[in-house]
Tab-separated table of C-alpha atoms in Angstrom:
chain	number	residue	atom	x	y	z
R	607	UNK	CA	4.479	1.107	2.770
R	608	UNK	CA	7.661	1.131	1.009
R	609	UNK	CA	10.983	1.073	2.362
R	610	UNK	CA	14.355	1.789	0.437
R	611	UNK	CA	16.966	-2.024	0.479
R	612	UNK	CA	19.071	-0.125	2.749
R	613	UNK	CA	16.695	-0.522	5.803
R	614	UNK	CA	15.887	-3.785	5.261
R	615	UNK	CA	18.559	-4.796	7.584
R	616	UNK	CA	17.686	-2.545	10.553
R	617	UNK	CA	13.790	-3.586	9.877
R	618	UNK	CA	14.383	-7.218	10.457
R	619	UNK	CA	16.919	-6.494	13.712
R	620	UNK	CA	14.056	-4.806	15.052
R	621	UNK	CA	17.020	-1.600	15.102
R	622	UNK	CA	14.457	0.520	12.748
R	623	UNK	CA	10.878	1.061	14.349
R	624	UNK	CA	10.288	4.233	12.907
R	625	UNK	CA	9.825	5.686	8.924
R	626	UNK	CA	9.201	9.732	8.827
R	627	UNK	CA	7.078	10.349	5.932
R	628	UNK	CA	6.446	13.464	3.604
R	629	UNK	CA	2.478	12.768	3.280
R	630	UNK	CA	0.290	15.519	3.007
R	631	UNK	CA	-2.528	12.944	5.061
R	632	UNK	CA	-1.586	9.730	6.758
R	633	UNK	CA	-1.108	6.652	4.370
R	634	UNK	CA	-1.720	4.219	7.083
R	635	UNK	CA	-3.413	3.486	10.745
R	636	UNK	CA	-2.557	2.384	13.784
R	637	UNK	CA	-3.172	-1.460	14.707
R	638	UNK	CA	-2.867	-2.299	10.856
R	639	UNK	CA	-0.785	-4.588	9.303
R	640	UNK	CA	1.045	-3.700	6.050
R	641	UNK	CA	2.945	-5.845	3.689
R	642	UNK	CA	6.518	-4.452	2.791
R	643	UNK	CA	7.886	-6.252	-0.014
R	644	UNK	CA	9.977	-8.722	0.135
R	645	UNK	CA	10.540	-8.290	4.002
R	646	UNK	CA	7.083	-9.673	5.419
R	647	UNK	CA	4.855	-7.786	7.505
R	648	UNK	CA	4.503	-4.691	9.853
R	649	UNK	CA	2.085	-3.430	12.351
R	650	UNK	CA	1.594	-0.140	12.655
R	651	UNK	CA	1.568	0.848	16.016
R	652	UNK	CA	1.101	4.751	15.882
R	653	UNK	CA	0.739	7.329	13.634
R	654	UNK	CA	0.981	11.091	14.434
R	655	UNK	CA	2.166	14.519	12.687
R	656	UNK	CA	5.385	15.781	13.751
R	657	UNK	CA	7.185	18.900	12.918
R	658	UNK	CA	11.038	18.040	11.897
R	659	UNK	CA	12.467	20.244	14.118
R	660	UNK	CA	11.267	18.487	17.051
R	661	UNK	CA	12.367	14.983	15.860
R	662	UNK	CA	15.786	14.246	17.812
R	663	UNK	CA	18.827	12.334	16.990
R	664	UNK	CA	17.835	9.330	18.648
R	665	UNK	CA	14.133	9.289	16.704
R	666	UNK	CA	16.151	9.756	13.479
R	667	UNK	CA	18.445	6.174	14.700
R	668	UNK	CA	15.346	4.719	15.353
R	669	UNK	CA	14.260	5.351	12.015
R	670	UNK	CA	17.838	4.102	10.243
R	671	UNK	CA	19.734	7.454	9.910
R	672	UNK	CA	23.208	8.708	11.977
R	673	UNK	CA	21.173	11.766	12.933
R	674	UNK	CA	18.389	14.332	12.563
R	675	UNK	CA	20.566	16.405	10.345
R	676	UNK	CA	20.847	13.076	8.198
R	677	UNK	CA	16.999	11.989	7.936
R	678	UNK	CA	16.568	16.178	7.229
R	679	UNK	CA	18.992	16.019	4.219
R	680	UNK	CA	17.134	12.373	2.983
R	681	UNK	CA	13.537	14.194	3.212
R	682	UNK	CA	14.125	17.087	1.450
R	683	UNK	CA	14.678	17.527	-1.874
R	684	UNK	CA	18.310	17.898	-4.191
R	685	UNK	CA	20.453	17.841	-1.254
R	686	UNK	CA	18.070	20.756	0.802
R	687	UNK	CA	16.271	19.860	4.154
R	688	UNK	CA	12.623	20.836	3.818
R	689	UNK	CA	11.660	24.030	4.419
R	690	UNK	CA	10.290	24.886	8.369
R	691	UNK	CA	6.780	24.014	8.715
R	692	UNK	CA	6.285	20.677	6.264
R	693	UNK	CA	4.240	18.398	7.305
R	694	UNK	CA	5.809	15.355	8.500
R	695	UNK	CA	4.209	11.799	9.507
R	696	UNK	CA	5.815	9.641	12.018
R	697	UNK	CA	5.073	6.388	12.153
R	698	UNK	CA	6.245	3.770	14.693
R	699	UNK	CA	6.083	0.243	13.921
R	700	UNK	CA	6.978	-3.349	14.491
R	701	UNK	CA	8.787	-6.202	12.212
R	702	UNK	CA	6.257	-9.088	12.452
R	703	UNK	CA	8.450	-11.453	10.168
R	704	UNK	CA	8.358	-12.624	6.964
R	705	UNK	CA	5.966	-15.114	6.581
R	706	UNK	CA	4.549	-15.710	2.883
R	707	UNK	CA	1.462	-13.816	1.797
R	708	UNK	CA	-1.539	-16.718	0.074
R	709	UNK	CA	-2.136	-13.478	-1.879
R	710	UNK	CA	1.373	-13.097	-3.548
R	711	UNK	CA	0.939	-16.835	-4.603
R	712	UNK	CA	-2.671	-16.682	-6.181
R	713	UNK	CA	-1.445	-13.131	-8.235
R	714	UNK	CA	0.588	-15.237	-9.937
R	715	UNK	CA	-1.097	-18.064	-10.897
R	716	UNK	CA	-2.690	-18.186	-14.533
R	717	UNK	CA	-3.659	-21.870	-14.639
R	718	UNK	CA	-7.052	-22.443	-16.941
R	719	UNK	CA	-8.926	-23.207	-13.396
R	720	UNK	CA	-7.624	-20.636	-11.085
R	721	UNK	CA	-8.197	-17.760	-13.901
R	722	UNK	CA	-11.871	-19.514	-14.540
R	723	UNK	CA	-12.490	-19.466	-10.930
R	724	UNK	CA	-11.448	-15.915	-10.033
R	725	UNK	CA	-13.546	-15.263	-13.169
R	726	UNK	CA	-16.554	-17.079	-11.251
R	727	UNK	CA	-16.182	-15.253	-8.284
R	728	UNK	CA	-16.369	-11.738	-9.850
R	729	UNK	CA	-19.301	-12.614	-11.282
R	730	UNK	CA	-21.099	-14.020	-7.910
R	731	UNK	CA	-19.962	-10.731	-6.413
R	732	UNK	CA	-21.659	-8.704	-9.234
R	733	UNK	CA	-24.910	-11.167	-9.162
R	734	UNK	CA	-25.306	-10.579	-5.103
R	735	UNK	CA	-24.049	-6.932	-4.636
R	736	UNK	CA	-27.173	-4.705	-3.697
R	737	UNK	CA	-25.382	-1.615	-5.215
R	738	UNK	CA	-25.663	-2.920	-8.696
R	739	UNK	CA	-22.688	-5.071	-10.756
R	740	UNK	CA	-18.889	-3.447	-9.797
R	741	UNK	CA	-16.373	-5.508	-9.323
R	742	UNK	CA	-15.545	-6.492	-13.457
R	743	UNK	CA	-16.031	-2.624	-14.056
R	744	UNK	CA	-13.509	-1.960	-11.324
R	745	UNK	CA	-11.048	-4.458	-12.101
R	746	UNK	CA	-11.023	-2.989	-15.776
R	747	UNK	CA	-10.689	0.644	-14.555
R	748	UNK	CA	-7.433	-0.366	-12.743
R	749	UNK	CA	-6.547	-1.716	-15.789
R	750	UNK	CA	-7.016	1.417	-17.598
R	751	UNK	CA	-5.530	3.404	-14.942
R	752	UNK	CA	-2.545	1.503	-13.024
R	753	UNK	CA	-0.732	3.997	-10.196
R	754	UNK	CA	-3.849	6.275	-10.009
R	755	UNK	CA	-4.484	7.288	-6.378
R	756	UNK	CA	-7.021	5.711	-4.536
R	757	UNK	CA	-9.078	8.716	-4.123
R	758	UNK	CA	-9.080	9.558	-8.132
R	759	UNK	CA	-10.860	5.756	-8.680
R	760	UNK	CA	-13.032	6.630	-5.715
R	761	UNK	CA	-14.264	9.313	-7.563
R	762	UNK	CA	-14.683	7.673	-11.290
R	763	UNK	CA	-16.987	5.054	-9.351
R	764	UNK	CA	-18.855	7.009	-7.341
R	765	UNK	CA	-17.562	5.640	-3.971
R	766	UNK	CA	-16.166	7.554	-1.168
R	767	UNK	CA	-12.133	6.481	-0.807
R	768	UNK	CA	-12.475	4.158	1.597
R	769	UNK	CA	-15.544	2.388	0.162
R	770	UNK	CA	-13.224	2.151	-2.700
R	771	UNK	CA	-9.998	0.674	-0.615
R	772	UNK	CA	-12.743	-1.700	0.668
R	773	UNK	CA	-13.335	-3.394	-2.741
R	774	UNK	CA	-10.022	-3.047	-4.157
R	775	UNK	CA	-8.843	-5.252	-1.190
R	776	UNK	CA	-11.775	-7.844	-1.834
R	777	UNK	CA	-10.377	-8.167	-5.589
R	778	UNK	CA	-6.606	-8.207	-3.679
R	779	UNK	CA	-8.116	-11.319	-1.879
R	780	UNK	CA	-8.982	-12.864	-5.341
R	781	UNK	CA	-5.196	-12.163	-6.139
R	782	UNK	CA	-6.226	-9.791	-8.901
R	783	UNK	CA	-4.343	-6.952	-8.192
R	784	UNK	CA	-1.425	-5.306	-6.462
R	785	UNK	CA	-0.881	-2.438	-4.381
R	786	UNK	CA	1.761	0.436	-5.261
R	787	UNK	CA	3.079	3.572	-3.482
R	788	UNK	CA	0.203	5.520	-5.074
R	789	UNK	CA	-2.917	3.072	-6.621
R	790	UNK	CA	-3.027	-0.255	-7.775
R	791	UNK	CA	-2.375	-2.536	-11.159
R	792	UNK	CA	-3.484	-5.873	-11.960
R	793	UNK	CA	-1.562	-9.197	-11.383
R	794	UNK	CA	-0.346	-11.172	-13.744
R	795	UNK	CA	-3.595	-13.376	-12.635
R	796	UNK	CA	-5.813	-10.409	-13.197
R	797	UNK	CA	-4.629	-9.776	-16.555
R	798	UNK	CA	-5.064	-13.031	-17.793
R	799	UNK	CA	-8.776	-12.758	-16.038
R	800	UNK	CA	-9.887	-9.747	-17.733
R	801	UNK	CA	-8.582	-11.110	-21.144
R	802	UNK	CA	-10.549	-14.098	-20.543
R	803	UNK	CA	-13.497	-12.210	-20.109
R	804	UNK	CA	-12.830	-9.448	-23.256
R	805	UNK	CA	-11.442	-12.270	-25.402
């Protein structure tokens, strides 16, 4: 999840525990945690569709705004509220601090040995996956295609979405790539992997 610099503040008080989303399916799940760059860590504690016209003023505090009428004007588009009837995600959530992600630190590390060892370990992967060799093919399609929805690569590999989440997050682990609002790119780390391996 992404939040705007302005709610930063509120999000470490603990003053905003709620974000109102325009999704047209839920983004996230309950009992997750999500990193929110460069504040740390949340856990998502529930997740439901909501109707704005039932969300009060004290939901839309809760979620960093002065009122409903405010949060309205900030989900809708040039200056309009969204029409009756759009379907709205409420999320609650909690600040769980700001501890440093291992990931963020491996993504950008190019050394000689940490690029030959990611290299190493994508090709163990593709040597012991019973599904046939992926992970080099997928790491090359997110090259080709940075900020294309996860359900779009699902479907160029064959894999249902969350199959496809599944494996991005295992190359994630490798600190290969990087999550975005919609899809993935590689990491500086991944880059330099990939060009070791197409010269």
């Amino acid at each position: 999840m992404l939040f705007e610099r302005r709610f930063h503040p509120g999000i470490r008080s603990g003053e905003v525990r709620l974000s109102f989303r325009r999704w047209q399916t839920a983004r996230v799940e309950a009992g997750r945690r999500y990193r929110i760059h460069p504040l740390g860590e949340i856990e998502v504690e529930s997740v439901r569709e909501v109707s704005l016209e039932g969300v009060d003023d004290g939901e839309a505090r809760r979620a960093g705004f002065g009122s409903a009428v405010e949060l309205a004007g900030y989900l809708g588009r040039r200056g309009r509220p969204p029409e009756p009837g759009t379907r709205l995600y409420r999320v609650a959530f909690r600040y769980l601090g700001d501890s440093a992600d291992p990931r963020l630190e491996l993504a950008e590390d190019r050394s000689p040995a940490a690029v030959a060892d990611a290299a190493g370990r994508l090709d163990a992967i593709d040597r012991r996956s019973r599904r046939g060799p992926w992970a080099w093919r997928l790491l090359a399609l997110i090259a080709e295609r940075p900020a294309t929805p996860a359900a779009e690569l699902a479907r160029l590999v064959g894999r249902d979405k969350r199959a496809l989440k599944a494996d991005v997050r295992r190359l994630k682990g490798l600190g290969l790539t990087v999550s975005l609002p919609a899809g993935y790119r590689l990491s500086p780390r991944g880059r330099a992997v990939l060009e070791l391996r197409t010269g």
